[in-house]
Amino acid sequence: QKEVEQNSGPLSVPEGAIASLNCTYSDRGSQSFFWYRQYSGKSPELIMFIYSNGDKEDGRFTAQLNKASQYVSLLIRDSQPSDSATYLCAVRSYGQNFVFGPGTRLSVLP
Amino acid sequence: DTAVSQTPKYLVTQMGNDKSIKCEQNLGHDTMYWYKQDSKKFLKIMFSYNNKELIINETVPNRFSPKSPDKAHLNLHINSLELGDSAVYFCASSSRTATYEQYFGPGTRLTVT
């Protein structure tokens, strides 16, 4: 069974710090990787996706992928209280089927 | 403009009833999905439809049935509702011609009493 694992948190960081969110997956055939942000009572919102090993940066967000270690992470620089949310890692294998992790709750303290 | 919309936003009903949730997307995507997010916030896929054909059917009870009149709509029908069906149901869509990322609707909170 394909699994995606995340530390449920909560992960607490002070405002302005770097938040590091981690995700591991079990299916070596996984092809693409996504990070979603979900505020309480709202729907998941796509932040970033990554396909190739290495880093991908978008503003304050950096996604890192290491397929050999089956590991993907999301770094949030200069964390703001508005970044406080649950971050969901999603992994796509063959086709369009996504497997979501349980999410990590991030709390940015002012 | 709303990309993925769902109705109703809230649905409160009694055990044993039959209900439907509607979903529409105006993104021109060719695949739509239904997800269930339970009280522990775990997001699990239930169904996906591509060009009006079911391509994924996870192990959900057959009381749940997706119906897609066209590629912009995917409705979810639930028969004989049970207490355990209480959850938030999200519709999503994606395109095979793009990068497969999925976009979610606002969700329908179903409460079965």
PDB file of C-alpha atoms in Angstrom, chain B residues 2-113:
ATOM      1  CA  THR B   2     -14.992  30.410  -8.985  1.00  0.00           C
ATOM      2  CA  ALA B   3     -12.843  27.611 -10.388  1.00  0.00           C
ATOM      3  CA  VAL B   4     -14.305  24.614  -8.537  1.00  0.00           C
ATOM      4  CA  SER B   5     -17.635  25.048  -6.797  1.00  0.00           C
ATOM      5  CA  GLN B   6     -19.682  22.729  -4.624  1.00  0.00           C
ATOM      6  CA  THR B   7     -23.222  22.807  -3.296  1.00  0.00           C
ATOM      7  CA  PRO B   8     -24.368  22.726  -0.626  1.00  0.00           C
ATOM      8  CA  LYS B   9     -21.695  24.042   1.715  1.00  0.00           C
ATOM      9  CA  TYR B  10     -23.376  22.468   4.736  1.00  0.00           C
ATOM     10  CA  LEU B  11     -25.645  19.442   4.827  1.00  0.00           C
ATOM     11  CA  VAL B  12     -27.308  18.143   7.984  1.00  0.00           C
ATOM     12  CA  THR B  13     -29.453  15.053   7.652  1.00  0.00           C
ATOM     13  CA  GLN B  14     -30.647  11.997   9.502  1.00  0.00           C
ATOM     14  CA  MET B  15     -29.439   8.448   9.292  1.00  0.00           C
ATOM     15  CA  GLY B  16     -30.990   6.453   6.500  1.00  0.00           C
ATOM     16  CA  ASN B  17     -31.627   9.426   4.219  1.00  0.00           C
ATOM     17  CA  ASP B  18     -30.301   9.788   0.674  1.00  0.00           C
ATOM     18  CA  LYS B  19     -28.473  12.959  -0.294  1.00  0.00           C
ATOM     19  CA  SER B  20     -26.463  14.445  -3.153  1.00  0.00           C
ATOM     20  CA  ILE B  21     -23.584  16.883  -3.385  1.00  0.00           C
ATOM     21  CA  LYS B  22     -22.930  18.737  -6.608  1.00  0.00           C
ATOM     22  CA  CYS B  23     -19.608  19.865  -8.051  1.00  0.00           C
ATOM     23  CA  GLU B  24     -18.780  21.998 -11.049  1.00  0.00           C
ATOM     24  CA  GLN B  25     -15.474  23.215 -12.449  1.00  0.00           C
ATOM     25  CA  ASN B  26     -14.893  25.918 -15.043  1.00  0.00           C
ATOM     26  CA  LEU B  27     -11.173  25.264 -15.534  1.00  0.00           C
ATOM     27  CA  GLY B  28     -11.605  23.086 -18.593  1.00  0.00           C
ATOM     28  CA  HIS B  29     -10.026  20.162 -16.746  1.00  0.00           C
ATOM     29  CA  ASP B  30     -10.615  16.618 -17.929  1.00  0.00           C
ATOM     30  CA  THR B  31     -10.520  14.812 -14.580  1.00  0.00           C
ATOM     31  CA  MET B  32     -12.555  15.384 -11.432  1.00  0.00           C
ATOM     32  CA  TYR B  33     -12.304  13.796  -7.997  1.00  0.00           C
ATOM     33  CA  TRP B  34     -14.139  13.336  -4.747  1.00  0.00           C
ATOM     34  CA  TYR B  35     -12.228  13.277  -1.456  1.00  0.00           C
ATOM     35  CA  LYS B  36     -13.372  12.636   2.089  1.00  0.00           C
ATOM     36  CA  GLN B  37     -11.693  14.407   4.999  1.00  0.00           C
ATOM     37  CA  ASP B  38     -12.628  12.942   8.346  1.00  0.00           C
ATOM     38  CA  SER B  39     -12.416  14.442  11.817  1.00  0.00           C
ATOM     39  CA  LYS B  40      -8.726  13.604  11.993  1.00  0.00           C
ATOM     40  CA  LYS B  41      -8.210  15.703   8.859  1.00  0.00           C
ATOM     41  CA  PHE B  42      -6.972  12.782   6.777  1.00  0.00           C
ATOM     42  CA  LEU B  43      -7.752  13.460   3.107  1.00  0.00           C
ATOM     43  CA  LYS B  44      -8.626  10.286   1.220  1.00  0.00           C
ATOM     44  CA  ILE B  45      -9.599   9.928  -2.408  1.00  0.00           C
ATOM     45  CA  MET B  46     -12.944   8.307  -3.107  1.00  0.00           C
ATOM     46  CA  PHE B  47     -13.431   8.547  -6.866  1.00  0.00           C
ATOM     47  CA  SER B  48     -12.077  10.161  -9.955  1.00  0.00           C
ATOM     48  CA  TYR B  49     -13.683  10.593 -13.360  1.00  0.00           C
ATOM     49  CA  ASN B  50     -11.877  11.190 -16.621  1.00  0.00           C
ATOM     50  CA  ASN B  51     -13.889  12.044 -19.703  1.00  0.00           C
ATOM     51  CA  LYS B  52     -17.007  10.596 -18.082  1.00  0.00           C
ATOM     52  CA  GLU B  53     -15.357   7.312 -17.225  1.00  0.00           C
ATOM     53  CA  LEU B  54     -14.542   6.141 -13.728  1.00  0.00           C
ATOM     54  CA  ILE B  55     -10.830   5.535 -13.589  1.00  0.00           C
ATOM     55  CA  ILE B  56     -10.295   5.180  -9.851  1.00  0.00           C
ATOM     56  CA  ASN B  57     -12.717   3.637  -7.428  1.00  0.00           C
ATOM     57  CA  GLU B  58     -11.200   3.267  -3.977  1.00  0.00           C
ATOM     58  CA  THR B  59     -12.696   0.884  -1.432  1.00  0.00           C
ATOM     59  CA  VAL B  60     -15.695   2.983  -0.551  1.00  0.00           C
ATOM     60  CA  PRO B  61     -19.124   1.555   0.256  1.00  0.00           C
ATOM     61  CA  ASN B  62     -21.387   1.133  -2.735  1.00  0.00           C
ATOM     62  CA  ARG B  63     -23.831   3.480  -1.012  1.00  0.00           C
ATOM     63  CA  PHE B  64     -21.650   6.171  -2.564  1.00  0.00           C
ATOM     64  CA  SER B  65     -22.015   6.675  -6.284  1.00  0.00           C
ATOM     65  CA  PRO B  66     -20.451   9.364  -8.453  1.00  0.00           C
ATOM     66  CA  LYS B  67     -22.351  10.640 -11.450  1.00  0.00           C
ATOM     67  CA  SER B  68     -20.860  12.829 -14.156  1.00  0.00           C
ATOM     68  CA  PRO B  69     -23.287  14.307 -16.712  1.00  0.00           C
ATOM     69  CA  ASP B  70     -20.382  16.013 -18.495  1.00  0.00           C
ATOM     70  CA  LYS B  71     -16.712  16.687 -17.883  1.00  0.00           C
ATOM     71  CA  ALA B  72     -17.433  19.920 -16.002  1.00  0.00           C
ATOM     72  CA  HIS B  73     -19.650  18.250 -13.392  1.00  0.00           C
ATOM     73  CA  LEU B  74     -19.182  15.387 -10.944  1.00  0.00           C
ATOM     74  CA  ASN B  75     -21.951  14.803  -8.434  1.00  0.00           C
ATOM     75  CA  LEU B  76     -21.817  12.503  -5.422  1.00  0.00           C
ATOM     76  CA  HIS B  77     -24.890  10.541  -4.389  1.00  0.00           C
ATOM     77  CA  ILE B  78     -25.021   8.906  -0.990  1.00  0.00           C
ATOM     78  CA  ASN B  79     -27.713   6.391  -0.080  1.00  0.00           C
ATOM     79  CA  SER B  80     -28.750   5.214   3.385  1.00  0.00           C
ATOM     80  CA  LEU B  81     -26.546   7.669   5.219  1.00  0.00           C
ATOM     81  CA  GLU B  82     -24.740   6.456   8.326  1.00  0.00           C
ATOM     82  CA  LEU B  83     -23.210   8.307  11.263  1.00  0.00           C
ATOM     83  CA  GLY B  84     -19.725   7.446  10.005  1.00  0.00           C
ATOM     84  CA  ASP B  85     -20.379   9.322   6.789  1.00  0.00           C
ATOM     85  CA  SER B  86     -20.105  12.598   8.693  1.00  0.00           C
ATOM     86  CA  ALA B  87     -17.086  14.388   7.242  1.00  0.00           C
ATOM     87  CA  VAL B  88     -16.079  17.149   4.879  1.00  0.00           C
ATOM     88  CA  TYR B  89     -16.278  16.148   1.228  1.00  0.00           C
ATOM     89  CA  PHE B  90     -14.080  17.946  -1.274  1.00  0.00           C
ATOM     90  CA  CYS B  91     -14.376  17.977  -5.011  1.00  0.00           C
ATOM     91  CA  ALA B  92     -11.214  18.594  -7.051  1.00  0.00           C
ATOM     92  CA  SER B  93     -10.179  18.732 -10.688  1.00  0.00           C
ATOM     93  CA  SER B  94      -6.994  18.430 -12.708  1.00  0.00           C
ATOM     94  CA  SER B  95      -5.791  18.338 -16.280  1.00  0.00           C
ATOM     95  CA  ARG B  96      -3.723  15.627 -17.902  1.00  0.00           C
ATOM     96  CA  THR B  97      -2.385  18.117 -20.400  1.00  0.00           C
ATOM     97  CA  ALA B  98      -0.892  20.273 -17.658  1.00  0.00           C
ATOM     98  CA  THR B  99       1.090  19.178 -14.663  1.00  0.00           C
ATOM     99  CA  TYR B 100      -1.632  17.133 -12.949  1.00  0.00           C
ATOM    100  CA  GLU B 101      -1.939  19.467  -9.970  1.00  0.00           C
ATOM    101  CA  GLN B 102      -5.371  19.329  -8.434  1.00  0.00           C
ATOM    102  CA  TYR B 103      -7.551  22.271  -7.503  1.00  0.00           C
ATOM    103  CA  PHE B 104     -10.083  21.866  -4.752  1.00  0.00           C
ATOM    104  CA  GLY B 105     -13.592  23.139  -4.213  1.00  0.00           C
ATOM    105  CA  PRO B 106     -14.626  24.779  -0.923  1.00  0.00           C
ATOM    106  CA  GLY B 107     -15.920  21.545   0.592  1.00  0.00           C
ATOM    107  CA  THR B 108     -19.273  20.273   1.854  1.00  0.00           C
ATOM    108  CA  ARG B 109     -19.573  19.575   5.554  1.00  0.00           C
ATOM    109  CA  LEU B 110     -21.941  16.620   5.958  1.00  0.00           C
ATOM    110  CA  THR B 111     -23.361  15.910   9.392  1.00  0.00           C
ATOM    111  CA  VAL B 112     -25.443  12.791   9.896  1.00  0.00           C
ATOM    112  CA  THR B 113     -27.519  12.686  13.076  1.00  0.00           C
TER     113      THR B 113
END
